[in-house]
Each structure stands twice: as C-alpha cells, then as structure tokens.
Amino acid sequence: MVFRIPGVYRPQADTWLLAETLRRAPLPRGGSVLDVCAGTGILGCTAAGLLGARLTAVDISRRALASAWLNCRARGVPVRLVHGGFESARALPRFDVVVANPPYVPAPGTPRRGRARAWDAGPDGRSVLDRLCATLPDLLTERGVAFIVHSALSDAERTVTQLRAGLAGTSVIARASVAFGPVLRSRSAWLAERGLIEKTQRTEELVVIRAEREPSVELALP
Ligand SMILES: C[S@@+](CC[C@H](N)C(=O)[O-])C[C@H]1O[C@@H](n2cnc3c(N)ncnc32)[C@H](O)[C@@H]1O
C-alpha cells in the first residue's frame, strides 16, 4: 500500500516501470539514495529498501514530502526530506543512487502551481528534463548510478545525448508501451498538431535510462 495525500501524484505505469527496473538492476549495497522528484517517495523508498540505504527525498510539494515520510516510515526506511527544486540537492553530499520520475508531459504551457506541476513540462516536455540532465553529474558519487523514467514523446535520445556529456555510461535499459492516460487523451489533438504523435495514436512508449560515469563492462560470451 502507498500512502498518498490528496493532490500528490498517484504512482502509475511510469512509477512501476522504474520500480520494477530497480528491483532487477545490480545496485551497490549500503550508501545513499536520492529521489529528486519524489512524489509519494515510493521509488526512492524501493531503492533504499533494496540497498539498506538512507533516502533523501526532494520535491517542490510539501504534501508530496509528507506522503514520502509516511511511506518511508511504514517501510522502516530512514529518510531526509528536502523541500524545493531538485537543484537544491547540489548543496548536499553526493549520492550513490539517484532515481527520477520528473514531470515530462508535453503541454501548451509550463504550470507555476496546481497538480499539473507534477506532470506538465512545457511544449517539448523538457522544461525539467533538460535541467535534470545538466544537474545529475553533480549529484552522483564517482561510482554512482542514476535511473530516469520518461515518455519517448519527450525525446529519449536527447536525454541520452545530454547525459553522455557528463555521464559516458548512459543507455536506455527498459521500455514499455502503455495506453494514454487522461492527460494525454485530453490533448491528443494538440500533440498531433505539433507532430509529436500520429492522429490516431493512443499509446506512448515509456523508457528507463541508466546513467553512470563509465560504460559498464560487458563480458564477451565465448
Ligand atoms: C511525475 S511525479 C513523480 C512522483 C513519484 N516519483 C512517482 O514516480 O510516482 C513528479 C514529481 O516531481 C515534483 N516536481 C516538479 N517539479 C520539480 C522540481 N523542479 N524539483 C523537484 N520536484 C519537482 C512534483 O511535485 C511531483 O511530485
């Protein structure tokens, strides 16, 4: 069960895709975990629980942080809450694992307040993603690893290219096709007008991107 104070982003397909990927990923034991757009905190809590690590949860919403506190408390995960934009984590010691499910939905505008701040991210869906890609190298320890989930509608290749500038070991490690939720359904005509989807398209692809400083060494099979 996930505690969620009204108004906080309800964990859904993107959350669960990243949570499932974390469960299957080889991760360093111990250490520290940062959840940069925490919402209910369930992603950070999952990672910290798997690693026996301490979690730092950052969000611009106080309600989100209160939900994260409840979820961590219920799971016995020690958590530090940071209210503010994710860039404020730059002032903290670096982290071994960073998880992020940021706002990424293409939208006619960028909301300054209200629930849509949890998902809307400007006309190309990158008002948060571009800043996150620029900030991530400063948040990770030398051997740290970051995991980001977002929609292919907001340009996964651009995320990979931007991250590789500071984190050479960046690649897409999971994909899933999911039906449009109510937000995308309500703006499908606008998305088609911008050429982001076909007129009849009603599914999007979610991607999980893993980023670290060095490319993982692939063992050659005989
Ligand atoms: C898509 S929700 C994801 C929530 C949760 N991680 C999950 O996967 O269910 C994005 C969250 O980012 C927060 N947020 C939006 N802009 C932010 C920013 N600049 N810095 C930190 N958090 C932000 C929102 O309040 C919201 O809780």
PDB file of N, CA, C and O and ligand atoms in Angstrom, residues 8-12 14-15 35-43 58-61 64 84-87 101-104 117-119 128 131, ligand 1:
ATOM      1  N   VAL A   8      -1.238  14.752  -4.438  1.00  0.00           N
ATOM      2  CA  VAL A   8       0.092  14.203  -4.762  1.00  0.00           C
ATOM      3  C   VAL A   8      -0.050  13.205  -5.927  1.00  0.00           C
ATOM      4  O   VAL A   8      -1.056  12.492  -6.013  1.00  0.00           O
ATOM      5  N   TYR A   9       0.953  13.181  -6.813  1.00  0.00           N
ATOM      6  CA  TYR A   9       0.945  12.307  -7.990  1.00  0.00           C
ATOM      7  C   TYR A   9       0.691  10.853  -7.585  1.00  0.00           C
ATOM      8  O   TYR A   9       1.391  10.311  -6.721  1.00  0.00           O
ATOM      9  N   ARG A  10      -0.305  10.253  -8.244  1.00  0.00           N
ATOM     10  CA  ARG A  10      -0.625   8.846  -7.961  1.00  0.00           C
ATOM     11  C   ARG A  10       0.373   7.952  -8.695  1.00  0.00           C
ATOM     12  O   ARG A  10       0.506   8.070  -9.921  1.00  0.00           O
ATOM     13  N   PRO A  11       1.109   7.089  -7.990  1.00  0.00           N
ATOM     14  CA  PRO A  11       2.045   6.199  -8.695  1.00  0.00           C
ATOM     15  C   PRO A  11       1.326   5.437  -9.801  1.00  0.00           C
ATOM     16  O   PRO A  11       0.205   4.947  -9.606  1.00  0.00           O
ATOM     17  N   GLN A  12       1.932   5.376 -10.988  1.00  0.00           N
ATOM     18  CA  GLN A  12       1.279   4.726 -12.113  1.00  0.00           C
ATOM     19  C   GLN A  12       2.304   4.055 -13.012  1.00  0.00           C
ATOM     20  O   GLN A  12       3.412   3.766 -12.535  1.00  0.00           O
ATOM     21  N   ASP A  14       4.553   4.740 -15.164  1.00  0.00           N
ATOM     22  CA  ASP A  14       5.963   5.174 -15.181  1.00  0.00           C
ATOM     23  C   ASP A  14       6.655   4.825 -13.865  1.00  0.00           C
ATOM     24  O   ASP A  14       7.773   4.305 -13.838  1.00  0.00           O
ATOM     25  N   THR A  15       5.935   5.071 -12.758  1.00  0.00           N
ATOM     26  CA  THR A  15       6.483   4.729 -11.437  1.00  0.00           C
ATOM     27  C   THR A  15       6.802   3.234 -11.367  1.00  0.00           C
ATOM     28  O   THR A  15       7.900   2.835 -10.953  1.00  0.00           O
ATOM     29  N   ASP A  35      15.962  10.650  -4.256  1.00  0.00           N
ATOM     30  CA  ASP A  35      14.781  10.650  -5.130  1.00  0.00           C
ATOM     31  C   ASP A  35      14.483  12.117  -5.423  1.00  0.00           C
ATOM     32  O   ASP A  35      14.043  12.853  -4.545  1.00  0.00           O
ATOM     33  N   VAL A  36      14.753  12.560  -6.687  1.00  0.00           N
ATOM     34  CA  VAL A  36      14.755  14.001  -6.953  1.00  0.00           C
ATOM     35  C   VAL A  36      13.387  14.621  -7.236  1.00  0.00           C
ATOM     36  O   VAL A  36      13.246  15.826  -7.165  1.00  0.00           O
ATOM     37  N   CYS A  37      12.415  13.846  -7.624  1.00  0.00           N
ATOM     38  CA  CYS A  37      11.055  14.380  -7.839  1.00  0.00           C
ATOM     39  C   CYS A  37      10.145  13.380  -7.145  1.00  0.00           C
ATOM     40  O   CYS A  37       9.417  12.629  -7.778  1.00  0.00           O
ATOM     41  N   ALA A  38      10.208  13.375  -5.833  1.00  0.00           N
ATOM     42  CA  ALA A  38       9.839  12.207  -5.042  1.00  0.00           C
ATOM     43  C   ALA A  38       8.351  11.839  -5.074  1.00  0.00           C
ATOM     44  O   ALA A  38       8.012  10.668  -5.009  1.00  0.00           O
ATOM     45  N   GLY A  39       7.436  12.817  -5.148  1.00  0.00           N
ATOM     46  CA  GLY A  39       6.020  12.473  -5.026  1.00  0.00           C
ATOM     47  C   GLY A  39       5.789  11.689  -3.751  1.00  0.00           C
ATOM     48  O   GLY A  39       6.213  12.110  -2.672  1.00  0.00           O
ATOM     49  N   THR A  40       5.166  10.518  -3.864  1.00  0.00           N
ATOM     50  CA  THR A  40       4.924   9.691  -2.674  1.00  0.00           C
ATOM     51  C   THR A  40       6.220   9.094  -2.116  1.00  0.00           C
ATOM     52  O   THR A  40       6.184   8.460  -1.063  1.00  0.00           O
ATOM     53  N   GLY A  41       7.311   9.245  -2.859  1.00  0.00           N
ATOM     54  CA  GLY A  41       8.602   8.723  -2.388  1.00  0.00           C
ATOM     55  C   GLY A  41       8.764   7.233  -2.611  1.00  0.00           C
ATOM     56  O   GLY A  41       9.765   6.645  -2.196  1.00  0.00           O
ATOM     57  N   ILE A  42       7.804   6.633  -3.320  1.00  0.00           N
ATOM     58  CA  ILE A  42       7.821   5.169  -3.382  1.00  0.00           C
ATOM     59  C   ILE A  42       9.024   4.633  -4.166  1.00  0.00           C
ATOM     60  O   ILE A  42       9.530   3.551  -3.877  1.00  0.00           O
ATOM     61  N   LEU A  43       9.509   5.409  -5.149  1.00  0.00           N
ATOM     62  CA  LEU A  43      10.675   4.955  -5.916  1.00  0.00           C
ATOM     63  C   LEU A  43      11.934   4.975  -5.046  1.00  0.00           C
ATOM     64  O   LEU A  43      12.685   4.001  -4.996  1.00  0.00           O
ATOM     65  N   VAL A  58      13.487  14.770  -2.418  1.00  0.00           N
ATOM     66  CA  VAL A  58      13.343  16.192  -2.755  1.00  0.00           C
ATOM     67  C   VAL A  58      12.066  16.390  -3.557  1.00  0.00           C
ATOM     68  O   VAL A  58      11.809  15.635  -4.505  1.00  0.00           O
ATOM     69  N   ASP A  59      11.301  17.393  -3.210  1.00  0.00           N
ATOM     70  CA  ASP A  59      10.116  17.724  -4.008  1.00  0.00           C
ATOM     71  C   ASP A  59       9.727  19.182  -3.731  1.00  0.00           C
ATOM     72  O   ASP A  59       9.998  19.708  -2.645  1.00  0.00           O
ATOM     73  N   ILE A  60       9.094  19.804  -4.736  1.00  0.00           N
ATOM     74  CA  ILE A  60       8.614  21.182  -4.545  1.00  0.00           C
ATOM     75  C   ILE A  60       7.289  21.207  -3.784  1.00  0.00           C
ATOM     76  O   ILE A  60       6.830  22.272  -3.420  1.00  0.00           O
ATOM     77  N   SER A  61       6.686  20.031  -3.588  1.00  0.00           N
ATOM     78  CA  SER A  61       5.384  19.953  -2.917  1.00  0.00           C
ATOM     79  C   SER A  61       5.548  19.429  -1.487  1.00  0.00           C
ATOM     80  O   SER A  61       6.092  18.341  -1.278  1.00  0.00           O
ATOM     81  N   ALA A  64       3.696  16.203  -1.032  1.00  0.00           N
ATOM     82  CA  ALA A  64       4.457  15.049  -1.531  1.00  0.00           C
ATOM     83  C   ALA A  64       5.440  14.586  -0.455  1.00  0.00           C
ATOM     84  O   ALA A  64       5.543  13.388  -0.161  1.00  0.00           O
ATOM     85  N   GLY A  84      11.914  21.815  -2.070  1.00  0.00           N
ATOM     86  CA  GLY A  84      12.457  22.761  -3.040  1.00  0.00           C
ATOM     87  C   GLY A  84      12.717  22.077  -4.365  1.00  0.00           C
ATOM     88  O   GLY A  84      12.374  20.913  -4.561  1.00  0.00           O
ATOM     89  N   GLY A  85      13.304  22.812  -5.298  1.00  0.00           N
ATOM     90  CA  GLY A  85      13.657  22.256  -6.598  1.00  0.00           C
ATOM     91  C   GLY A  85      14.797  21.258  -6.449  1.00  0.00           C
ATOM     92  O   GLY A  85      15.580  21.338  -5.500  1.00  0.00           O
ATOM     93  N   PHE A  86      14.865  20.313  -7.410  1.00  0.00           N
ATOM     94  CA  PHE A  86      15.872  19.252  -7.267  1.00  0.00           C
ATOM     95  C   PHE A  86      17.298  19.788  -7.278  1.00  0.00           C
ATOM     96  O   PHE A  86      18.208  19.164  -6.744  1.00  0.00           O
ATOM     97  N   GLU A  87      17.483  20.982  -7.875  1.00  0.00           N
ATOM     98  CA  GLU A  87      18.845  21.540  -7.912  1.00  0.00           C
ATOM     99  C   GLU A  87      19.378  21.811  -6.506  1.00  0.00           C
ATOM    100  O   GLU A  87      20.588  21.886  -6.302  1.00  0.00           O
ATOM    101  N   ASN A 101      11.577  10.367 -11.557  1.00  0.00           N
ATOM    102  CA  ASN A 101      10.414  10.327 -12.451  1.00  0.00           C
ATOM    103  C   ASN A 101       9.900  11.772 -12.491  1.00  0.00           C
ATOM    104  O   ASN A 101       8.971  12.131 -11.790  1.00  0.00           O
ATOM    105  N   PRO A 102      10.550  12.610 -13.315  1.00  0.00           N
ATOM    106  CA  PRO A 102      10.230  14.047 -13.293  1.00  0.00           C
ATOM    107  C   PRO A 102       8.984  14.358 -14.125  1.00  0.00           C
ATOM    108  O   PRO A 102       8.518  13.506 -14.876  1.00  0.00           O
ATOM    109  N   PRO A 103       8.467  15.579 -14.035  1.00  0.00           N
ATOM    110  CA  PRO A 103       7.412  15.983 -14.977  1.00  0.00           C
ATOM    111  C   PRO A 103       8.005  15.950 -16.392  1.00  0.00           C
ATOM    112  O   PRO A 103       9.111  16.446 -16.595  1.00  0.00           O
ATOM    113  N   TYR A 104       7.261  15.355 -17.365  1.00  0.00           N
ATOM    114  CA  TYR A 104       7.813  15.259 -18.730  1.00  0.00           C
ATOM    115  C   TYR A 104       6.749  15.329 -19.815  1.00  0.00           C
ATOM    116  O   TYR A 104       7.028  15.091 -20.988  1.00  0.00           O
ATOM    117  N   ARG A 117       1.705  20.604 -12.074  1.00  0.00           N
ATOM    118  CA  ARG A 117       3.159  20.749 -11.894  1.00  0.00           C
ATOM    119  C   ARG A 117       3.836  19.388 -11.747  1.00  0.00           C
ATOM    120  O   ARG A 117       5.046  19.273 -11.898  1.00  0.00           O
ATOM    121  N   ALA A 118       3.046  18.365 -11.407  1.00  0.00           N
ATOM    122  CA  ALA A 118       3.624  17.020 -11.253  1.00  0.00           C
ATOM    123  C   ALA A 118       3.899  16.363 -12.598  1.00  0.00           C
ATOM    124  O   ALA A 118       4.675  15.410 -12.669  1.00  0.00           O
ATOM    125  N   TRP A 119       3.258  16.847 -13.685  1.00  0.00           N
ATOM    126  CA  TRP A 119       3.467  16.158 -14.971  1.00  0.00           C
ATOM    127  C   TRP A 119       3.747  17.087 -16.155  1.00  0.00           C
ATOM    128  O   TRP A 119       4.527  16.750 -17.036  1.00  0.00           O
ATOM    129  N   VAL A 128      11.830  20.382 -17.310  1.00  0.00           N
ATOM    130  CA  VAL A 128      12.549  19.843 -16.146  1.00  0.00           C
ATOM    131  C   VAL A 128      13.681  18.912 -16.612  1.00  0.00           C
ATOM    132  O   VAL A 128      14.791  18.949 -16.078  1.00  0.00           O
ATOM    133  N   ARG A 131      17.165  20.445 -17.455  1.00  0.00           N
ATOM    134  CA  ARG A 131      17.888  20.898 -16.247  1.00  0.00           C
ATOM    135  C   ARG A 131      18.375  19.692 -15.450  1.00  0.00           C
ATOM    136  O   ARG A 131      19.463  19.690 -14.890  1.00  0.00           O
TER     137      ARG A 131
HETATM  138  C1  LIG B   1       5.673  12.595 -12.218  1.00  0.00           C
HETATM  139  S1  LIG B   1       5.625  12.987 -10.479  1.00  0.00           S
HETATM  140  C2  LIG B   1       6.558  11.565  -9.893  1.00  0.00           C
HETATM  141  C3  LIG B   1       6.316  11.214  -8.453  1.00  0.00           C
HETATM  142  C4  LIG B   1       6.958   9.899  -7.992  1.00  0.00           C
HETATM  143  N1  LIG B   1       8.407   9.946  -8.120  1.00  0.00           N
HETATM  144  C5  LIG B   1       6.410   8.722  -8.750  1.00  0.00           C
HETATM  145  O1  LIG B   1       7.146   8.156  -9.590  1.00  0.00           O
HETATM  146  O2  LIG B   1       5.259   8.317  -8.537  1.00  0.00           O
HETATM  147  C6  LIG B   1       6.794  14.342 -10.403  1.00  0.00           C
HETATM  148  C7  LIG B   1       7.004  14.983  -9.025  1.00  0.00           C
HETATM  149  O3  LIG B   1       8.015  15.998  -9.191  1.00  0.00           O
HETATM  150  C8  LIG B   1       7.699  17.131  -8.395  1.00  0.00           C
HETATM  151  N2  LIG B   1       8.402  18.258  -9.042  1.00  0.00           N
HETATM  152  C9  LIG B   1       8.023  19.003 -10.110  1.00  0.00           C
HETATM  153  N3  LIG B   1       8.978  19.899 -10.441  1.00  0.00           N
HETATM  154  C10 LIG B   1      10.001  19.702  -9.543  1.00  0.00           C
HETATM  155  C11 LIG B   1      11.269  20.303  -9.359  1.00  0.00           C
HETATM  156  N4  LIG B   1      11.707  21.284 -10.166  1.00  0.00           N
HETATM  157  N5  LIG B   1      12.054  19.875  -8.343  1.00  0.00           N
HETATM  158  C12 LIG B   1      11.631  18.871  -7.509  1.00  0.00           C
HETATM  159  N6  LIG B   1      10.434  18.266  -7.634  1.00  0.00           N
HETATM  160  C13 LIG B   1       9.632  18.662  -8.642  1.00  0.00           C
HETATM  161  C14 LIG B   1       6.182  17.183  -8.382  1.00  0.00           C
HETATM  162  O4  LIG B   1       5.708  17.872  -7.241  1.00  0.00           O
HETATM  163  C15 LIG B   1       5.829  15.687  -8.378  1.00  0.00           C
HETATM  164  O5  LIG B   1       5.667  15.216  -7.054  1.00  0.00           O
END
